[in-house]
XYZ file of C-alpha atoms in Angstrom:
307
model
C 105.675 100.927 138.655
C 104.158 100.528 135.213
C 106.548 99.784 132.381
C 105.787 100.484 128.721
C 107.664 98.833 125.946
C 107.357 98.956 122.181
C 108.376 96.553 119.491
C 109.063 96.532 115.770
C 108.518 93.527 113.621
C 108.775 92.159 110.088
C 106.144 89.831 108.715
C 107.013 86.990 106.306
C 104.669 86.478 103.379
C 102.749 83.786 105.260
C 100.944 85.838 107.889
C 101.101 83.833 111.075
C 98.701 83.609 113.944
C 100.350 85.845 116.431
C 97.266 87.867 116.743
C 94.095 86.069 116.134
C 92.040 88.666 117.896
C 91.503 92.097 116.464
C 89.133 94.560 118.083
C 86.928 96.600 115.807
C 88.204 99.586 117.777
C 91.807 98.634 117.117
C 92.697 97.521 113.598
C 96.098 96.244 114.831
C 97.374 92.860 115.794
C 97.011 91.825 119.452
C 100.034 89.987 120.822
C 100.477 87.864 123.925
C 102.911 89.016 126.626
C 104.625 85.683 126.717
C 105.488 85.790 123.013
C 106.904 89.268 123.125
C 108.982 88.529 126.255
C 110.347 85.389 124.626
C 111.095 87.310 121.415
C 113.422 89.737 123.209
C 114.784 87.238 125.765
C 113.090 89.306 128.479
C 114.843 92.450 127.286
C 118.288 90.936 127.712
C 121.218 93.364 127.548
C 122.716 91.428 124.625
C 119.578 92.320 122.609
C 119.865 96.024 123.243
C 120.528 98.009 120.075
C 119.850 101.647 120.981
C 117.745 104.205 122.804
C 114.319 105.730 122.200
C 112.649 108.767 123.694
C 111.462 106.761 126.704
C 113.902 103.872 127.099
C 116.172 101.249 125.595
C 115.547 99.605 122.254
C 115.872 95.815 121.877
C 115.948 93.303 119.060
C 114.410 89.825 119.082
C 112.698 87.098 117.094
C 109.433 85.288 117.744
C 108.850 81.585 117.333
C 107.124 82.326 114.086
C 110.238 83.919 112.573
C 109.120 87.520 113.045
C 111.970 89.903 113.826
C 111.107 92.305 116.613
C 112.535 95.432 118.249
C 111.379 96.535 121.669
C 111.708 99.787 123.528
C 111.369 99.629 127.329
C 109.177 102.577 128.095
C 109.683 104.546 131.332
C 106.691 106.836 131.098
C 102.969 106.266 130.599
C 102.095 109.672 129.112
C 104.529 109.549 126.230
C 103.413 106.146 125.095
C 99.738 107.017 125.428
C 100.430 109.985 123.154
C 102.412 107.859 120.741
C 99.733 105.196 120.413
C 97.039 107.872 119.889
C 99.068 109.549 117.201
C 100.138 106.336 115.506
C 96.477 105.390 115.286
C 95.865 108.585 113.278
C 98.701 108.569 110.764
C 98.956 106.641 107.503
C 101.919 107.672 105.322
C 104.705 105.741 103.571
C 107.326 107.893 105.288
C 105.979 107.475 108.843
C 106.657 104.384 110.980
C 103.226 102.871 111.512
C 101.858 100.878 114.425
C 101.672 97.144 113.771
C 100.092 95.932 116.979
C 100.187 95.926 120.811
C 99.747 94.021 124.053
C 97.835 95.548 126.911
C 97.273 93.753 130.226
C 97.997 94.218 133.881
C 100.823 96.652 134.392
C 102.372 96.172 130.982
C 101.733 98.038 127.734
C 103.611 96.764 124.713
C 103.377 98.389 121.270
C 104.646 96.806 118.078
C 106.232 98.367 114.977
C 107.567 97.242 111.631
C 111.271 96.365 111.858
C 113.548 98.516 109.688
C 116.449 96.332 108.402
C 118.645 99.253 107.521
C 118.424 100.652 111.020
C 118.444 104.380 111.702
C 119.978 107.240 109.741
C 122.364 107.935 112.567
C 124.043 104.547 112.274
C 124.952 105.423 108.652
C 126.151 108.944 109.387
C 127.946 108.484 112.738
C 127.575 104.915 113.841
C 128.887 101.438 113.004
C 127.802 101.632 109.344
C 129.342 105.038 108.571
C 132.585 103.558 107.246
C 130.676 101.397 104.759
C 129.260 104.621 103.188
C 126.006 102.916 102.095
C 124.370 106.330 101.683
C 125.386 107.644 98.262
C 124.165 111.025 97.201
C 120.897 109.817 95.543
C 120.001 107.802 98.649
C 120.692 110.840 100.861
C 118.428 113.009 98.819
C 115.682 110.379 98.864
C 115.961 110.146 102.622
C 115.750 113.899 102.956
C 112.726 114.173 100.645
C 111.018 111.191 102.322
C 111.479 112.756 105.774
C 110.151 116.052 104.506
C 107.081 114.331 103.012
C 106.393 112.566 106.328
C 106.543 115.805 108.211
C 104.419 117.616 105.573
C 101.767 114.951 106.142
C 101.875 115.544 109.920
C 101.714 119.299 109.568
C 99.183 119.685 106.784
C 97.149 116.486 106.229
C 96.770 114.862 109.598
C 93.670 115.976 111.490
C 94.361 117.490 113.920
C 97.802 118.587 112.779
C 100.771 116.978 114.532
C 104.054 118.522 115.668
C 106.705 115.796 116.055
C 109.048 117.764 118.397
C 111.989 115.349 118.148
C 113.182 115.256 114.532
C 116.737 113.896 114.498
C 118.861 111.333 112.697
C 118.163 108.519 115.174
C 114.408 108.985 114.624
C 114.640 108.465 110.902
C 114.548 104.741 110.200
C 115.430 103.073 106.889
C 113.634 100.125 105.305
C 115.084 97.569 102.853
C 115.106 100.148 100.059
C 116.516 102.934 102.316
C 113.109 104.606 102.279
C 112.851 107.062 105.196
C 110.414 106.315 108.027
C 110.018 109.079 110.569
C 109.615 107.429 113.983
C 109.228 107.980 117.755
C 106.159 110.120 118.474
C 106.566 110.073 122.268
C 107.061 113.853 122.437
C 104.585 114.769 119.727
C 101.738 117.303 120.155
C 98.344 117.416 118.500
C 97.548 120.954 117.384
C 93.745 121.706 117.396
C 92.311 123.488 114.422
C 92.779 127.247 114.573
C 95.628 127.014 117.109
C 98.976 128.280 115.866
C 101.146 127.139 118.742
C 101.213 125.611 122.192
C 103.502 126.166 125.181
C 104.860 123.050 126.818
C 107.818 121.695 128.730
C 110.955 121.577 126.620
C 111.934 118.046 125.534
C 114.153 117.025 122.707
C 117.784 116.736 121.669
C 120.373 119.504 121.993
C 121.394 120.784 118.586
C 118.075 120.179 116.907
C 115.955 122.494 119.026
C 114.561 125.762 117.624
C 115.337 128.813 119.742
C 111.696 129.668 120.495
C 111.125 126.155 121.777
C 114.404 125.745 123.691
C 113.959 129.151 125.377
C 110.233 129.445 125.967
C 108.708 126.059 125.204
C 106.756 127.473 122.273
C 105.711 124.566 120.047
C 104.653 125.182 116.475
C 105.351 123.769 112.997
C 108.490 125.901 112.861
C 110.034 123.722 115.606
C 109.967 120.740 113.241
C 111.058 122.927 110.282
C 114.132 124.043 112.186
C 114.974 120.521 113.287
C 114.579 119.288 109.689
C 117.002 121.968 108.556
C 119.591 120.698 111.016
C 118.899 117.111 109.906
C 119.334 118.105 106.280
C 122.722 119.601 106.974
C 123.648 116.464 108.857
C 122.587 114.307 105.843
C 124.683 116.438 103.497
C 127.827 116.832 105.537
C 127.692 113.920 108.034
C 128.569 116.267 110.851
C 126.790 115.957 114.202
C 124.505 118.862 115.041
C 126.974 120.109 117.649
C 130.663 119.314 117.634
C 133.382 120.183 120.108
C 136.390 121.949 118.586
C 140.000 121.333 119.768
C 139.920 124.490 121.853
C 136.879 123.229 123.706
C 134.411 125.586 121.928
C 131.186 124.001 120.687
C 129.973 124.766 117.210
C 126.665 123.865 115.685
C 126.044 122.866 112.057
C 124.655 126.282 111.091
C 127.743 128.033 112.390
C 129.921 125.530 110.501
C 128.076 125.895 107.187
C 127.498 129.702 107.180
C 131.069 130.730 106.074
C 131.039 128.282 103.227
C 127.639 129.541 102.076
C 128.878 133.132 102.189
C 131.878 132.250 100.070
C 129.785 130.068 97.695
C 132.058 127.073 98.576
C 129.276 124.557 98.729
C 131.501 121.608 97.740
C 133.257 121.878 101.116
C 130.043 121.129 102.901
C 129.531 117.652 101.352
C 130.520 114.571 103.359
C 134.115 113.663 102.416
C 132.984 110.022 102.328
C 131.119 110.827 99.131
C 134.468 111.518 97.450
C 133.047 114.238 95.255
C 130.257 112.023 93.834
C 127.311 114.348 94.200
C 125.172 116.667 92.128
C 126.549 120.208 92.620
C 123.256 121.918 91.860
C 121.337 119.599 94.195
C 123.920 120.176 96.865
C 123.569 123.927 96.679
C 119.781 123.783 96.631
C 119.704 121.443 99.645
C 122.059 123.587 101.657
C 120.061 126.715 100.889
C 116.836 124.947 101.940
C 118.500 123.979 105.187
C 119.622 127.554 105.814
C 116.049 128.821 105.239
C 114.708 126.175 107.666
C 117.148 127.231 110.360
C 116.514 130.976 110.017
C 116.271 132.516 113.446
C 112.986 134.144 112.609
C 110.243 131.497 112.165
C 108.376 133.857 109.875
C 111.198 133.494 107.333
C 111.093 129.703 107.362
C 109.317 127.790 104.594
C 106.674 125.198 105.407
C 107.333 121.446 105.205
C 104.899 121.101 102.325
C 107.047 123.462 100.213
C 110.165 121.361 100.850
C 108.338 118.062 100.237
C 107.371 119.358 96.785
């Protein structure tokens, strides 16, 4: 069985000699298997910090002081797609490929380490109580995520559909700048093609109806997911929540009555304690509602939201 793993790392100012060899075909660092295994203590359970699309995510440190995160991959195809796509994208709001190891039955890919973790840890995880995401930071994260997606949809050639936009796939750097990550489910859309049909993969609550029901992949899939993400950023509610009577309610169902009443203040995360811009709040909620419109033809494009 072939295992794929991926890593994230931070480089100190003195660029060390982890990867002396660079192929002209690959402008990335080339790592040794030994160094990456040592960095993560051979993927020890104590180093595990989360889950990715294809496996568990680990943290570690190399002998040169580089911090690393690794994701133990359980499928060849997803990683091959991810490496291909990462080789194509260059944008400040997309998590870029740093390097890789390839040899024998192992394929290891390396990313920049994001010290402020993922958005989900701040909205629902261990950092939620600290409320490090004030309103300006939340809006910057939303705009940065939109700009990253706008690049994928409109500037990358061929265009790219991410297919798995969610809070855990938005990473945050030292300045809380958003980095859209995890391209294992992504699809390249050839020029002139409006949509593809594929097997449904993704996270419940973020999936557009046309994708969840029929596997139809288009830009609107990411637009819908972004709308759900935006509501999550604003209100810090999970995409789907279970009510006391056992009924499940999604974010759109939760927000809609408040929108109809014009009671936008009730949508904001209580942890903000009223410290948010009312006009921005209303605008952001209305953008999210347009993104999650049941008819894809009524949805805006990501490039409109990024602007």
